[in-house]
Amino acid sequence: MKSSDTKYQVPTFPRQIRLDSVNWCNAKCRWCHILQVDRPKAKMPLTKVEEIVSEIAQWPQPPQEFCGVNYGEFFIHDQWLDILKLVETKLPRTRIVLPTNGALLDWEKLRKLLTIKTLKLVNMSINAAFDESYEHIMGLPASNIQRLRNIAARIRQDRPDIAVWASMVHSSLWMTDCERDKFIEFWRDVAIPQINSATFCGNGEKPWRVVKEPCRSLFSDMVIGADGKIGSCCYDAGLTHDLGQYPQDGTLLEIWNGLKFKALREAHNGGKRGDIPICSACTFA
């Protein structure tokens, strides 16, 4: 099969920063990559967050986006609001994006959340239209669905500058096209429905299609693990691909422009994605 003609350039500064501020989740979504890894639960201390954000604040060009989690649930962190306030203060030109399953987002947390002026996107992972599917897929009570619909409506009312997404990871293994269409219809008046294809089959199965295009995340995003491991991948929930250790391997920008990142990007741009086990199993491009 012919390799992809797609090639990406590397920006001097990452477009998006994702902190692994909490590396576990209260949901058990059946396709989630975090279920495929075994790692100690960890929360990033606020002092570490401040160190990282303070360094980023010195960049001549701030990142476009900041995300407080990679695969965890942000509201598990008992200092979630302090983290957002810190980012709002030190990175005033960076928009904050917040992915959440919303199970821990109550009305009091929402009131506090909406005080963050640079919060510009709330992405609620819901993944199902029917109560039975929701509970089976996510391992959370279906009562969340209507509560999150009410929360989405409140965000749109009180902070119309914040985009609200209702997300479904669509996999034919777990839901029908009918459920996908019902999901869109249910959410479209209070949120923007987002339908994303599952990026792997799970349980070590082969991906449903072979992808040869380079992964754009490698050229735009930086993940900073709770233990300082550096990643860039939306598939590698365990940060198993060695791209550096912060701060032992240098500043964030030195790691971003370093040899490990460079080698992986060159492999992707050179049509050798399939030679990298974790990349060959992923369908994201």
PDB file of N, CA, C and O in Angstrom, residues 209-267:
ATOM      1  N   ARG A 209      -8.985  -0.204  10.770  1.00  0.00           N
ATOM      2  CA  ARG A 209      -8.380   0.191   9.499  1.00  0.00           C
ATOM      3  C   ARG A 209      -6.926   0.537   9.755  1.00  0.00           C
ATOM      4  O   ARG A 209      -6.547   0.936  10.863  1.00  0.00           O
ATOM      5  N   VAL A 210      -6.114   0.367   8.756  1.00  0.00           N
ATOM      6  CA  VAL A 210      -4.695   0.693   8.859  1.00  0.00           C
ATOM      7  C   VAL A 210      -4.502   2.143   8.441  1.00  0.00           C
ATOM      8  O   VAL A 210      -4.959   2.568   7.379  1.00  0.00           O
ATOM      9  N   VAL A 211      -3.847   2.924   9.292  1.00  0.00           N
ATOM     10  CA  VAL A 211      -3.618   4.339   9.024  1.00  0.00           C
ATOM     11  C   VAL A 211      -2.138   4.567   8.766  1.00  0.00           C
ATOM     12  O   VAL A 211      -1.294   4.170   9.568  1.00  0.00           O
ATOM     13  N   LYS A 212      -1.836   5.186   7.649  1.00  0.00           N
ATOM     14  CA  LYS A 212      -0.445   5.476   7.304  1.00  0.00           C
ATOM     15  C   LYS A 212      -0.104   6.952   7.444  1.00  0.00           C
ATOM     16  O   LYS A 212       1.060   7.320   7.421  1.00  0.00           O
ATOM     17  N   GLU A 213      -1.130   7.806   7.572  1.00  0.00           N
ATOM     18  CA  GLU A 213      -0.870   9.222   7.731  1.00  0.00           C
ATOM     19  C   GLU A 213      -0.141   9.490   9.052  1.00  0.00           C
ATOM     20  O   GLU A 213      -0.398   8.828  10.053  1.00  0.00           O
ATOM     21  N   PRO A 214       0.746  10.489   9.066  1.00  0.00           N
ATOM     22  CA  PRO A 214       1.380  10.851  10.342  1.00  0.00           C
ATOM     23  C   PRO A 214       0.353  11.404  11.313  1.00  0.00           C
ATOM     24  O   PRO A 214      -0.670  11.963  10.919  1.00  0.00           O
ATOM     25  N   CYS A 215       0.613  11.212  12.595  1.00  0.00           N
ATOM     26  CA  CYS A 215      -0.305  11.676  13.642  1.00  0.00           C
ATOM     27  C   CYS A 215      -0.054  13.154  13.913  1.00  0.00           C
ATOM     28  O   CYS A 215       1.054  13.547  14.290  1.00  0.00           O
ATOM     29  N   ARG A 216      -1.078  13.972  13.739  1.00  0.00           N
ATOM     30  CA  ARG A 216      -0.892  15.412  13.909  1.00  0.00           C
ATOM     31  C   ARG A 216      -0.605  15.808  15.355  1.00  0.00           C
ATOM     32  O   ARG A 216      -0.024  16.873  15.602  1.00  0.00           O
ATOM     33  N   SER A 217      -0.989  14.959  16.324  1.00  0.00           N
ATOM     34  CA  SER A 217      -0.727  15.300  17.724  1.00  0.00           C
ATOM     35  C   SER A 217       0.765  15.457  17.994  1.00  0.00           C
ATOM     36  O   SER A 217       1.174  16.291  18.812  1.00  0.00           O
ATOM     37  N   LEU A 218       1.576  14.656  17.329  1.00  0.00           N
ATOM     38  CA  LEU A 218       3.020  14.715  17.542  1.00  0.00           C
ATOM     39  C   LEU A 218       3.608  16.058  17.154  1.00  0.00           C
ATOM     40  O   LEU A 218       4.698  16.427  17.594  1.00  0.00           O
ATOM     41  N   PHE A 219       2.883  16.784  16.312  1.00  0.00           N
ATOM     42  CA  PHE A 219       3.383  18.042  15.784  1.00  0.00           C
ATOM     43  C   PHE A 219       2.696  19.255  16.413  1.00  0.00           C
ATOM     44  O   PHE A 219       2.960  20.381  16.010  1.00  0.00           O
ATOM     45  N   SER A 220       1.809  19.012  17.386  1.00  0.00           N
ATOM     46  CA  SER A 220       1.088  20.157  17.944  1.00  0.00           C
ATOM     47  C   SER A 220       0.877  20.096  19.455  1.00  0.00           C
ATOM     48  O   SER A 220       0.733  21.136  20.085  1.00  0.00           O
ATOM     49  N   ASP A 221       0.857  18.903  20.040  1.00  0.00           N
ATOM     50  CA  ASP A 221       0.438  18.773  21.435  1.00  0.00           C
ATOM     51  C   ASP A 221       1.558  18.224  22.318  1.00  0.00           C
ATOM     52  O   ASP A 221       2.325  17.357  21.899  1.00  0.00           O
ATOM     53  N   MET A 222       1.589  18.710  23.554  1.00  0.00           N
ATOM     54  CA  MET A 222       2.509  18.175  24.554  1.00  0.00           C
ATOM     55  C   MET A 222       1.719  17.750  25.779  1.00  0.00           C
ATOM     56  O   MET A 222       0.928  18.523  26.316  1.00  0.00           O
ATOM     57  N   VAL A 223       1.947  16.507  26.202  1.00  0.00           N
ATOM     58  CA  VAL A 223       1.345  15.973  27.416  1.00  0.00           C
ATOM     59  C   VAL A 223       2.414  15.921  28.501  1.00  0.00           C
ATOM     60  O   VAL A 223       3.524  15.434  28.256  1.00  0.00           O
ATOM     61  N   ILE A 224       2.087  16.426  29.682  1.00  0.00           N
ATOM     62  CA  ILE A 224       3.027  16.411  30.806  1.00  0.00           C
ATOM     63  C   ILE A 224       2.431  15.535  31.894  1.00  0.00           C
ATOM     64  O   ILE A 224       1.402  15.883  32.492  1.00  0.00           O
ATOM     65  N   GLY A 225       3.054  14.393  32.132  1.00  0.00           N
ATOM     66  CA  GLY A 225       2.523  13.431  33.077  1.00  0.00           C
ATOM     67  C   GLY A 225       2.677  13.869  34.519  1.00  0.00           C
ATOM     68  O   GLY A 225       3.510  14.716  34.853  1.00  0.00           O
ATOM     69  N   ALA A 226       1.875  13.261  35.384  1.00  0.00           N
ATOM     70  CA  ALA A 226       1.933  13.574  36.809  1.00  0.00           C
ATOM     71  C   ALA A 226       3.319  13.289  37.383  1.00  0.00           C
ATOM     72  O   ALA A 226       3.749  13.919  38.353  1.00  0.00           O
ATOM     73  N   ASP A 227       4.033  12.334  36.770  1.00  0.00           N
ATOM     74  CA  ASP A 227       5.381  11.991  37.224  1.00  0.00           C
ATOM     75  C   ASP A 227       6.468  12.665  36.391  1.00  0.00           C
ATOM     76  O   ASP A 227       7.647  12.331  36.518  1.00  0.00           O
ATOM     77  N   GLY A 228       6.080  13.597  35.515  1.00  0.00           N
ATOM     78  CA  GLY A 228       7.052  14.317  34.700  1.00  0.00           C
ATOM     79  C   GLY A 228       7.329  13.687  33.355  1.00  0.00           C
ATOM     80  O   GLY A 228       8.062  14.265  32.547  1.00  0.00           O
ATOM     81  N   LYS A 229       6.764  12.506  33.073  1.00  0.00           N
ATOM     82  CA  LYS A 229       6.937  11.917  31.750  1.00  0.00           C
ATOM     83  C   LYS A 229       6.279  12.807  30.696  1.00  0.00           C
ATOM     84  O   LYS A 229       5.213  13.365  30.926  1.00  0.00           O
ATOM     85  N   ILE A 230       6.917  12.903  29.553  1.00  0.00           N
ATOM     86  CA  ILE A 230       6.409  13.745  28.479  1.00  0.00           C
ATOM     87  C   ILE A 230       5.838  12.859  27.373  1.00  0.00           C
ATOM     88  O   ILE A 230       6.427  11.846  26.989  1.00  0.00           O
ATOM     89  N   GLY A 231       4.695  13.258  26.869  1.00  0.00           N
ATOM     90  CA  GLY A 231       4.061  12.567  25.755  1.00  0.00           C
ATOM     91  C   GLY A 231       3.474  13.565  24.794  1.00  0.00           C
ATOM     92  O   GLY A 231       3.573  14.783  24.981  1.00  0.00           O
ATOM     93  N   SER A 232       2.823  13.040  23.761  1.00  0.00           N
ATOM     94  CA  SER A 232       2.169  13.915  22.801  1.00  0.00           C
ATOM     95  C   SER A 232       0.966  13.228  22.194  1.00  0.00           C
ATOM     96  O   SER A 232       0.310  13.767  21.320  1.00  0.00           O
ATOM     97  N   CYS A 233       0.668  12.049  22.691  1.00  0.00           N
ATOM     98  CA  CYS A 233      -0.224  11.135  21.993  1.00  0.00           C
ATOM     99  C   CYS A 233      -1.571  11.046  22.682  1.00  0.00           C
ATOM    100  O   CYS A 233      -1.655  11.001  23.903  1.00  0.00           O
ATOM    101  N   CYS A 234      -2.640  11.005  21.874  1.00  0.00           N
ATOM    102  CA  CYS A 234      -3.973  10.836  22.444  1.00  0.00           C
ATOM    103  C   CYS A 234      -4.331   9.362  22.588  1.00  0.00           C
ATOM    104  O   CYS A 234      -5.453   9.027  22.960  1.00  0.00           O
ATOM    105  N   TYR A 235      -3.406   8.468  22.275  1.00  0.00           N
ATOM    106  CA  TYR A 235      -3.636   7.025  22.372  1.00  0.00           C
ATOM    107  C   TYR A 235      -2.858   6.419  23.548  1.00  0.00           C
ATOM    108  O   TYR A 235      -3.331   5.534  24.228  1.00  0.00           O
ATOM    109  N   ASP A 236      -1.656   6.943  23.787  1.00  0.00           N
ATOM    110  CA  ASP A 236      -0.745   6.379  24.780  1.00  0.00           C
ATOM    111  C   ASP A 236      -1.091   6.894  26.170  1.00  0.00           C
ATOM    112  O   ASP A 236      -0.422   7.762  26.730  1.00  0.00           O
ATOM    113  N   ALA A 237      -2.163   6.359  26.754  1.00  0.00           N
ATOM    114  CA  ALA A 237      -2.650   6.841  28.049  1.00  0.00           C
ATOM    115  C   ALA A 237      -1.631   6.621  29.163  1.00  0.00           C
ATOM    116  O   ALA A 237      -1.616   7.353  30.152  1.00  0.00           O
ATOM    117  N   GLY A 238      -0.790   5.619  29.019  1.00  0.00           N
ATOM    118  CA  GLY A 238       0.204   5.327  30.044  1.00  0.00           C
ATOM    119  C   GLY A 238       1.515   6.040  29.856  1.00  0.00           C
ATOM    120  O   GLY A 238       2.452   5.836  30.645  1.00  0.00           O
ATOM    121  N   LEU A 239       1.615   6.895  28.816  1.00  0.00           N
ATOM    122  CA  LEU A 239       2.858   7.599  28.490  1.00  0.00           C
ATOM    123  C   LEU A 239       4.029   6.627  28.428  1.00  0.00           C
ATOM    124  O   LEU A 239       5.095   6.850  29.007  1.00  0.00           O
ATOM    125  N   THR A 240       3.810   5.534  27.702  1.00  0.00           N
ATOM    126  CA  THR A 240       4.828   4.497  27.608  1.00  0.00           C
ATOM    127  C   THR A 240       5.893   4.798  26.559  1.00  0.00           C
ATOM    128  O   THR A 240       6.993   4.249  26.618  1.00  0.00           O
ATOM    129  N   HIS A 241       5.558   5.643  25.583  1.00  0.00           N
ATOM    130  CA  HIS A 241       6.543   5.997  24.554  1.00  0.00           C
ATOM    131  C   HIS A 241       7.469   7.076  25.117  1.00  0.00           C
ATOM    132  O   HIS A 241       7.029   8.152  25.509  1.00  0.00           O
ATOM    133  N   ASP A 242       8.736   6.798  25.190  1.00  0.00           N
ATOM    134  CA  ASP A 242       9.702   7.663  25.858  1.00  0.00           C
ATOM    135  C   ASP A 242      10.011   8.892  24.998  1.00  0.00           C
ATOM    136  O   ASP A 242      10.748   8.826  24.016  1.00  0.00           O
ATOM    137  N   LEU A 243       9.436  10.032  25.394  1.00  0.00           N
ATOM    138  CA  LEU A 243       9.717  11.293  24.705  1.00  0.00           C
ATOM    139  C   LEU A 243      10.439  12.285  25.612  1.00  0.00           C
ATOM    140  O   LEU A 243      10.688  13.422  25.210  1.00  0.00           O
ATOM    141  N   GLY A 244      10.787  11.838  26.811  1.00  0.00           N
ATOM    142  CA  GLY A 244      11.523  12.712  27.710  1.00  0.00           C
ATOM    143  C   GLY A 244      10.936  12.714  29.102  1.00  0.00           C
ATOM    144  O   GLY A 244       9.827  12.221  29.340  1.00  0.00           O
ATOM    145  N   GLN A 245      11.718  13.250  30.030  1.00  0.00           N
ATOM    146  CA  GLN A 245      11.316  13.352  31.430  1.00  0.00           C
ATOM    147  C   GLN A 245      11.583  14.777  31.892  1.00  0.00           C
ATOM    148  O   GLN A 245      12.699  15.285  31.769  1.00  0.00           O
ATOM    149  N   TYR A 246      10.545  15.426  32.401  1.00  0.00           N
ATOM    150  CA  TYR A 246      10.683  16.806  32.860  1.00  0.00           C
ATOM    151  C   TYR A 246      10.800  16.820  34.390  1.00  0.00           C
ATOM    152  O   TYR A 246      10.048  16.125  35.069  1.00  0.00           O
ATOM    153  N   PRO A 247      11.768  17.593  34.932  1.00  0.00           N
ATOM    154  CA  PRO A 247      12.698  18.501  34.264  1.00  0.00           C
ATOM    155  C   PRO A 247      14.080  17.896  34.011  1.00  0.00           C
ATOM    156  O   PRO A 247      14.985  18.608  33.583  1.00  0.00           O
ATOM    157  N   GLN A 248      14.246  16.594  34.260  1.00  0.00           N
ATOM    158  CA  GLN A 248      15.568  15.988  34.155  1.00  0.00           C
ATOM    159  C   GLN A 248      16.181  16.142  32.759  1.00  0.00           C
ATOM    160  O   GLN A 248      17.401  16.289  32.611  1.00  0.00           O
ATOM    161  N   ASP A 249      15.333  16.097  31.719  1.00  0.00           N
ATOM    162  CA  ASP A 249      15.847  16.160  30.350  1.00  0.00           C
ATOM    163  C   ASP A 249      15.848  17.568  29.770  1.00  0.00           C
ATOM    164  O   ASP A 249      16.056  17.738  28.563  1.00  0.00           O
ATOM    165  N   GLY A 250      15.626  18.556  30.611  1.00  0.00           N
ATOM    166  CA  GLY A 250      15.683  19.936  30.130  1.00  0.00           C
ATOM    167  C   GLY A 250      14.367  20.655  30.311  1.00  0.00           C
ATOM    168  O   GLY A 250      13.425  20.154  30.935  1.00  0.00           O
ATOM    169  N   THR A 251      14.309  21.857  29.758  1.00  0.00           N
ATOM    170  CA  THR A 251      13.072  22.622  29.801  1.00  0.00           C
ATOM    171  C   THR A 251      12.040  21.968  28.884  1.00  0.00           C
ATOM    172  O   THR A 251      12.361  21.101  28.056  1.00  0.00           O
ATOM    173  N   LEU A 252      10.802  22.428  28.999  1.00  0.00           N
ATOM    174  CA  LEU A 252       9.746  21.866  28.149  1.00  0.00           C
ATOM    175  C   LEU A 252      10.043  22.104  26.672  1.00  0.00           C
ATOM    176  O   LEU A 252       9.836  21.221  25.830  1.00  0.00           O
ATOM    177  N   LEU A 253      10.546  23.276  26.343  1.00  0.00           N
ATOM    178  CA  LEU A 253      10.852  23.570  24.942  1.00  0.00           C
ATOM    179  C   LEU A 253      12.053  22.774  24.450  1.00  0.00           C
ATOM    180  O   LEU A 253      12.104  22.367  23.274  1.00  0.00           O
ATOM    181  N   GLU A 254      13.035  22.542  25.316  1.00  0.00           N
ATOM    182  CA  GLU A 254      14.176  21.711  24.914  1.00  0.00           C
ATOM    183  C   GLU A 254      13.720  20.287  24.619  1.00  0.00           C
ATOM    184  O   GLU A 254      14.193  19.658  23.668  1.00  0.00           O
ATOM    185  N   ILE A 255      12.796  19.782  25.408  1.00  0.00           N
ATOM    186  CA  ILE A 255      12.263  18.442  25.155  1.00  0.00           C
ATOM    187  C   ILE A 255      11.418  18.437  23.882  1.00  0.00           C
ATOM    188  O   ILE A 255      11.519  17.527  23.053  1.00  0.00           O
ATOM    189  N   TRP A 256      10.575  19.455  23.713  1.00  0.00           N
ATOM    190  CA  TRP A 256       9.714  19.562  22.531  1.00  0.00           C
ATOM    191  C   TRP A 256      10.531  19.557  21.237  1.00  0.00           C
ATOM    192  O   TRP A 256      10.127  18.958  20.242  1.00  0.00           O
ATOM    193  N   ASN A 257      11.662  20.216  21.264  1.00  0.00           N
ATOM    194  CA  ASN A 257      12.517  20.306  20.078  1.00  0.00           C
ATOM    195  C   ASN A 257      13.696  19.335  20.132  1.00  0.00           C
ATOM    196  O   ASN A 257      14.635  19.457  19.343  1.00  0.00           O
ATOM    197  N   GLY A 258      13.630  18.360  21.050  1.00  0.00           N
ATOM    198  CA  GLY A 258      14.749  17.451  21.257  1.00  0.00           C
ATOM    199  C   GLY A 258      14.765  16.256  20.315  1.00  0.00           C
ATOM    200  O   GLY A 258      13.885  16.073  19.464  1.00  0.00           O
ATOM    201  N   LEU A 259      15.767  15.407  20.495  1.00  0.00           N
ATOM    202  CA  LEU A 259      16.024  14.295  19.578  1.00  0.00           C
ATOM    203  C   LEU A 259      14.938  13.230  19.608  1.00  0.00           C
ATOM    204  O   LEU A 259      14.618  12.629  18.581  1.00  0.00           O
ATOM    205  N   LYS A 260      14.348  12.971  20.778  1.00  0.00           N
ATOM    206  CA  LYS A 260      13.341  11.911  20.869  1.00  0.00           C
ATOM    207  C   LYS A 260      12.077  12.292  20.105  1.00  0.00           C
ATOM    208  O   LYS A 260      11.517  11.479  19.351  1.00  0.00           O
ATOM    209  N   PHE A 261      11.631  13.508  20.289  1.00  0.00           N
ATOM    210  CA  PHE A 261      10.483  13.984  19.516  1.00  0.00           C
ATOM    211  C   PHE A 261      10.818  13.998  18.025  1.00  0.00           C
ATOM    212  O   PHE A 261      10.010  13.594  17.181  1.00  0.00           O
ATOM    213  N   LYS A 262      12.005  14.474  17.707  1.00  0.00           N
ATOM    214  CA  LYS A 262      12.407  14.584  16.306  1.00  0.00           C
ATOM    215  C   LYS A 262      12.406  13.225  15.614  1.00  0.00           C
ATOM    216  O   LYS A 262      11.906  13.085  14.491  1.00  0.00           O
ATOM    217  N   ALA A 263      12.933  12.206  16.286  1.00  0.00           N
ATOM    218  CA  ALA A 263      12.999  10.872  15.686  1.00  0.00           C
ATOM    219  C   ALA A 263      11.598  10.312  15.425  1.00  0.00           C
ATOM    220  O   ALA A 263      11.341   9.718  14.365  1.00  0.00           O
ATOM    221  N   LEU A 264      10.700  10.491  16.369  1.00  0.00           N
ATOM    222  CA  LEU A 264       9.342   9.969  16.193  1.00  0.00           C
ATOM    223  C   LEU A 264       8.615  10.715  15.081  1.00  0.00           C
ATOM    224  O   LEU A 264       7.910  10.107  14.263  1.00  0.00           O
ATOM    225  N   ARG A 265       8.770  12.016  15.028  1.00  0.00           N
ATOM    226  CA  ARG A 265       8.132  12.791  13.961  1.00  0.00           C
ATOM    227  C   ARG A 265       8.682  12.419  12.591  1.00  0.00           C
ATOM    228  O   ARG A 265       7.917  12.320  11.611  1.00  0.00           O
ATOM    229  N   GLU A 266       9.982  12.225  12.513  1.00  0.00           N
ATOM    230  CA  GLU A 266      10.574  11.848  11.225  1.00  0.00           C
ATOM    231  C   GLU A 266      10.074  10.486  10.765  1.00  0.00           C
ATOM    232  O   GLU A 266       9.851  10.262   9.568  1.00  0.00           O
ATOM    233  N   ALA A 267       9.871   9.580  11.720  1.00  0.00           N
ATOM    234  CA  ALA A 267       9.328   8.270  11.360  1.00  0.00           C
ATOM    235  C   ALA A 267       7.918   8.415  10.793  1.00  0.00           C
ATOM    236  O   ALA A 267       7.576   7.786   9.778  1.00  0.00           O
TER     237      ALA A 267
END
